[in-house]
Amino acid sequence: MSNAASEAASSAIRELVDANHILFDQGVVDGFGHVSVRHPERSDRFLLSRSMAPALVTEADILEFDLDGNAVVPNGPAGYLERFIHGEIYRKRGDVMAVVHSHSPSVVPFSVVTGTKLRPICHMCGFLSGKGAPIFEIRDFAGPGSDLLITSGKLGAALADSLGEGPAVLMRGHGSTVVGTTLRQAVFRAVYTEIGARLQMEAMRLGPVTYLSEEETIGTTKTISTQYDRSWFLWLKAARNSAMSR
Ligand SMILES: [Zn+2]
């Protein structure tokens, strides 16, 4: 952090550390992937760990960045290569307060096929777009030989455009990025994007699938939006009980 953190910033940092541990414990991130939160007092900044495995993140590892992806304190530890995902989404989406980027394994197949979109299949996944999650094709912006990573503001802005006003965008051959109006909502959505993808693949093996209607996505999202703390505190306890998060 740039200086003595305020109580609001300290609280945001503590919750961000918990989010890192939860996302690992729930199988959303592994050694890679990252989660950020918009700075509670500076809407033009965000908080994100230095480049390291999420399960190992501590409060001392959280850095403050501007929306261009520059660390506020120069010459510090290296940030994630793909930190531009976060800054450009915060820049484009004033409603977004938290961003999760992951390579969660059940989602990736939906990023590489045509004709089958990731869609809301159960009430817990009702936040997913009924039209299907958009897919970001990096070749359109980085050419045919990129490493598929979002390593510049230009690519981050293109990804943010692809996300649009939605909750999630898939990244072809790479992973996904999920946003929320709170950190707990973003974590919930990241976990249930992975679960929804797994359920959709299982259901498709059995036969034609009935997805939630547009009206049902609205109704289920409204009800679940009051319930994020229930899963948050369970997942937090599970993460703290895990040897990996001690
Ligand atoms: Zn990535």
PDB file of N, CA and C in Angstrom, residues 77-120:
ATOM      1  N   PRO A  77       7.192  -4.827  -5.708  1.00  0.00           N
ATOM      2  CA  PRO A  77       7.171  -6.177  -6.285  1.00  0.00           C
ATOM      3  C   PRO A  77       6.377  -6.226  -7.586  1.00  0.00           C
ATOM      4  N   ALA A  78       6.663  -7.217  -8.385  1.00  0.00           N
ATOM      5  CA  ALA A  78       6.002  -7.338  -9.688  1.00  0.00           C
ATOM      6  C   ALA A  78       4.517  -7.605  -9.517  1.00  0.00           C
ATOM      7  N   GLY A  79       3.713  -6.960 -10.381  1.00  0.00           N
ATOM      8  CA  GLY A  79       2.277  -7.226 -10.409  1.00  0.00           C
ATOM      9  C   GLY A  79       1.982  -8.343 -11.400  1.00  0.00           C
ATOM     10  N   TYR A  80       0.755  -8.817 -11.396  1.00  0.00           N
ATOM     11  CA  TYR A  80       0.349  -9.848 -12.363  1.00  0.00           C
ATOM     12  C   TYR A  80       0.463  -9.318 -13.793  1.00  0.00           C
ATOM     13  N   LEU A  81       0.870 -10.171 -14.699  1.00  0.00           N
ATOM     14  CA  LEU A  81       0.968  -9.791 -16.114  1.00  0.00           C
ATOM     15  C   LEU A  81      -0.368  -9.299 -16.642  1.00  0.00           C
ATOM     16  N   GLU A  82      -1.459  -9.882 -16.137  1.00  0.00           N
ATOM     17  CA  GLU A  82      -2.786  -9.578 -16.672  1.00  0.00           C
ATOM     18  C   GLU A  82      -3.575  -8.587 -15.803  1.00  0.00           C
ATOM     19  N   ARG A  83      -2.875  -7.739 -15.060  1.00  0.00           N
ATOM     20  CA  ARG A  83      -3.568  -6.768 -14.204  1.00  0.00           C
ATOM     21  C   ARG A  83      -4.412  -5.783 -15.020  1.00  0.00           C
ATOM     22  N   PHE A  84      -4.128  -5.669 -16.321  1.00  0.00           N
ATOM     23  CA  PHE A  84      -4.887  -4.751 -17.188  1.00  0.00           C
ATOM     24  C   PHE A  84      -6.351  -5.168 -17.316  1.00  0.00           C
ATOM     25  N   ILE A  85      -6.636  -6.447 -17.098  1.00  0.00           N
ATOM     26  CA  ILE A  85      -8.039  -6.898 -17.074  1.00  0.00           C
ATOM     27  C   ILE A  85      -8.829  -6.059 -16.074  1.00  0.00           C
ATOM     28  N   HIS A  86      -8.254  -5.907 -14.902  1.00  0.00           N
ATOM     29  CA  HIS A  86      -8.955  -5.266 -13.793  1.00  0.00           C
ATOM     30  C   HIS A  86      -9.139  -3.766 -14.045  1.00  0.00           C
ATOM     31  N   GLY A  87      -8.043  -3.076 -14.341  1.00  0.00           N
ATOM     32  CA  GLY A  87      -8.114  -1.625 -14.510  1.00  0.00           C
ATOM     33  C   GLY A  87      -9.072  -1.214 -15.612  1.00  0.00           C
ATOM     34  N   GLU A  88      -9.030  -1.933 -16.723  1.00  0.00           N
ATOM     35  CA  GLU A  88      -9.872  -1.526 -17.850  1.00  0.00           C
ATOM     36  C   GLU A  88     -11.343  -1.830 -17.602  1.00  0.00           C
ATOM     37  N   ILE A  89     -11.631  -2.889 -16.860  1.00  0.00           N
ATOM     38  CA  ILE A  89     -13.040  -3.145 -16.508  1.00  0.00           C
ATOM     39  C   ILE A  89     -13.532  -2.093 -15.514  1.00  0.00           C
ATOM     40  N   TYR A  90     -12.714  -1.746 -14.524  1.00  0.00           N
ATOM     41  CA  TYR A  90     -13.132  -0.687 -13.581  1.00  0.00           C
ATOM     42  C   TYR A  90     -13.341   0.632 -14.307  1.00  0.00           C
ATOM     43  N   ARG A  91     -12.533   0.886 -15.324  1.00  0.00           N
ATOM     44  CA  ARG A  91     -12.657   2.135 -16.071  1.00  0.00           C
ATOM     45  C   ARG A  91     -13.988   2.173 -16.851  1.00  0.00           C
ATOM     46  N   LYS A  92     -14.326   1.041 -17.430  1.00  0.00           N
ATOM     47  CA  LYS A  92     -15.517   1.002 -18.302  1.00  0.00           C
ATOM     48  C   LYS A  92     -16.807   0.825 -17.516  1.00  0.00           C
ATOM     49  N   ARG A  93     -16.732   0.114 -16.413  1.00  0.00           N
ATOM     50  CA  ARG A  93     -17.931  -0.263 -15.666  1.00  0.00           C
ATOM     51  C   ARG A  93     -17.917   0.387 -14.275  1.00  0.00           C
ATOM     52  N   GLY A  94     -18.576   1.526 -14.155  1.00  0.00           N
ATOM     53  CA  GLY A  94     -18.605   2.211 -12.867  1.00  0.00           C
ATOM     54  C   GLY A  94     -19.319   1.430 -11.778  1.00  0.00           C
ATOM     55  N   ASP A  95     -20.160   0.462 -12.177  1.00  0.00           N
ATOM     56  CA  ASP A  95     -20.906  -0.327 -11.194  1.00  0.00           C
ATOM     57  C   ASP A  95     -20.074  -1.473 -10.625  1.00  0.00           C
ATOM     58  N   VAL A  96     -18.985  -1.815 -11.266  1.00  0.00           N
ATOM     59  CA  VAL A  96     -18.196  -2.978 -10.847  1.00  0.00           C
ATOM     60  C   VAL A  96     -17.259  -2.599  -9.705  1.00  0.00           C
ATOM     61  N   MET A  97     -17.330  -3.378  -8.631  1.00  0.00           N
ATOM     62  CA  MET A  97     -16.465  -3.130  -7.472  1.00  0.00           C
ATOM     63  C   MET A  97     -15.462  -4.262  -7.260  1.00  0.00           C
ATOM     64  N   ALA A  98     -15.606  -5.383  -7.976  1.00  0.00           N
ATOM     65  CA  ALA A  98     -14.669  -6.496  -7.809  1.00  0.00           C
ATOM     66  C   ALA A  98     -14.616  -7.313  -9.096  1.00  0.00           C
ATOM     67  N   VAL A  99     -13.428  -7.855  -9.364  1.00  0.00           N
ATOM     68  CA  VAL A  99     -13.182  -8.611 -10.596  1.00  0.00           C
ATOM     69  C   VAL A  99     -12.421  -9.888 -10.249  1.00  0.00           C
ATOM     70  N   VAL A 100     -12.876 -11.013 -10.805  1.00  0.00           N
ATOM     71  CA  VAL A 100     -12.164 -12.289 -10.649  1.00  0.00           C
ATOM     72  C   VAL A 100     -11.767 -12.776 -12.035  1.00  0.00           C
ATOM     73  N   HIS A 101     -10.481 -13.012 -12.235  1.00  0.00           N
ATOM     74  CA  HIS A 101     -10.032 -13.644 -13.478  1.00  0.00           C
ATOM     75  C   HIS A 101      -9.480 -15.018 -13.138  1.00  0.00           C
ATOM     76  N   SER A 102      -9.951 -16.042 -13.873  1.00  0.00           N
ATOM     77  CA  SER A 102      -9.484 -17.393 -13.579  1.00  0.00           C
ATOM     78  C   SER A 102      -9.423 -18.229 -14.842  1.00  0.00           C
ATOM     79  N   HIS A 103      -8.815 -19.384 -14.688  1.00  0.00           N
ATOM     80  CA  HIS A 103      -8.761 -20.385 -15.753  1.00  0.00           C
ATOM     81  C   HIS A 103      -9.567 -21.598 -15.304  1.00  0.00           C
ATOM     82  N   SER A 104     -10.633 -21.367 -14.543  1.00  0.00           N
ATOM     83  CA  SER A 104     -11.381 -22.471 -13.932  1.00  0.00           C
ATOM     84  C   SER A 104     -11.777 -23.485 -15.015  1.00  0.00           C
ATOM     85  N   PRO A 105     -11.459 -24.761 -14.768  1.00  0.00           N
ATOM     86  CA  PRO A 105     -11.362 -25.728 -15.866  1.00  0.00           C
ATOM     87  C   PRO A 105     -12.654 -26.074 -16.585  1.00  0.00           C
ATOM     88  N   SER A 106     -13.793 -26.052 -15.896  1.00  0.00           N
ATOM     89  CA  SER A 106     -15.031 -26.442 -16.580  1.00  0.00           C
ATOM     90  C   SER A 106     -15.534 -25.363 -17.530  1.00  0.00           C
ATOM     91  N   VAL A 107     -15.051 -24.144 -17.352  1.00  0.00           N
ATOM     92  CA  VAL A 107     -15.521 -23.037 -18.184  1.00  0.00           C
ATOM     93  C   VAL A 107     -14.776 -22.992 -19.517  1.00  0.00           C
ATOM     94  N   VAL A 108     -13.505 -23.364 -19.503  1.00  0.00           N
ATOM     95  CA  VAL A 108     -12.671 -23.221 -20.710  1.00  0.00           C
ATOM     96  C   VAL A 108     -13.273 -23.918 -21.935  1.00  0.00           C
ATOM     97  N   PRO A 109     -13.829 -25.136 -21.810  1.00  0.00           N
ATOM     98  CA  PRO A 109     -14.399 -25.762 -23.011  1.00  0.00           C
ATOM     99  C   PRO A 109     -15.448 -24.901 -23.713  1.00  0.00           C
ATOM    100  N   PHE A 110     -16.219 -24.139 -22.937  1.00  0.00           N
ATOM    101  CA  PHE A 110     -17.247 -23.292 -23.549  1.00  0.00           C
ATOM    102  C   PHE A 110     -16.644 -22.105 -24.299  1.00  0.00           C
ATOM    103  N   SER A 111     -15.364 -21.837 -24.049  1.00  0.00           N
ATOM    104  CA  SER A 111     -14.713 -20.711 -24.734  1.00  0.00           C
ATOM    105  C   SER A 111     -14.177 -21.097 -26.104  1.00  0.00           C
ATOM    106  N   VAL A 112     -14.167 -22.396 -26.411  1.00  0.00           N
ATOM    107  CA  VAL A 112     -13.510 -22.841 -27.648  1.00  0.00           C
ATOM    108  C   VAL A 112     -14.451 -23.531 -28.635  1.00  0.00           C
ATOM    109  N   VAL A 113     -15.719 -23.671 -28.265  1.00  0.00           N
ATOM    110  CA  VAL A 113     -16.663 -24.309 -29.187  1.00  0.00           C
ATOM    111  C   VAL A 113     -17.630 -23.278 -29.749  1.00  0.00           C
ATOM    112  N   THR A 114     -18.090 -23.545 -30.955  1.00  0.00           N
ATOM    113  CA  THR A 114     -19.150 -22.713 -31.519  1.00  0.00           C
ATOM    114  C   THR A 114     -20.441 -23.526 -31.464  1.00  0.00           C
ATOM    115  N   GLY A 115     -21.528 -22.858 -31.249  1.00  0.00           N
ATOM    116  CA  GLY A 115     -22.818 -23.549 -31.252  1.00  0.00           C
ATOM    117  C   GLY A 115     -23.309 -23.942 -29.880  1.00  0.00           C
ATOM    118  N   THR A 116     -22.439 -23.936 -28.879  1.00  0.00           N
ATOM    119  CA  THR A 116     -22.872 -24.233 -27.512  1.00  0.00           C
ATOM    120  C   THR A 116     -22.351 -23.144 -26.590  1.00  0.00           C
ATOM    121  N   LYS A 117     -23.249 -22.360 -26.057  1.00  0.00           N
ATOM    122  CA  LYS A 117     -22.848 -21.269 -25.173  1.00  0.00           C
ATOM    123  C   LYS A 117     -23.070 -21.640 -23.715  1.00  0.00           C
ATOM    124  N   LEU A 118     -22.277 -21.014 -22.860  1.00  0.00           N
ATOM    125  CA  LEU A 118     -22.500 -21.170 -21.420  1.00  0.00           C
ATOM    126  C   LEU A 118     -23.754 -20.387 -21.053  1.00  0.00           C
ATOM    127  N   ARG A 119     -24.750 -21.111 -20.520  1.00  0.00           N
ATOM    128  CA  ARG A 119     -26.030 -20.470 -20.215  1.00  0.00           C
ATOM    129  C   ARG A 119     -26.508 -20.879 -18.827  1.00  0.00           C
ATOM    130  N   PRO A 120     -27.429 -20.111 -18.246  1.00  0.00           N
ATOM    131  CA  PRO A 120     -27.897 -20.439 -16.891  1.00  0.00           C
ATOM    132  C   PRO A 120     -28.739 -21.716 -16.880  1.00  0.00           C
TER     133      PRO A 120
END
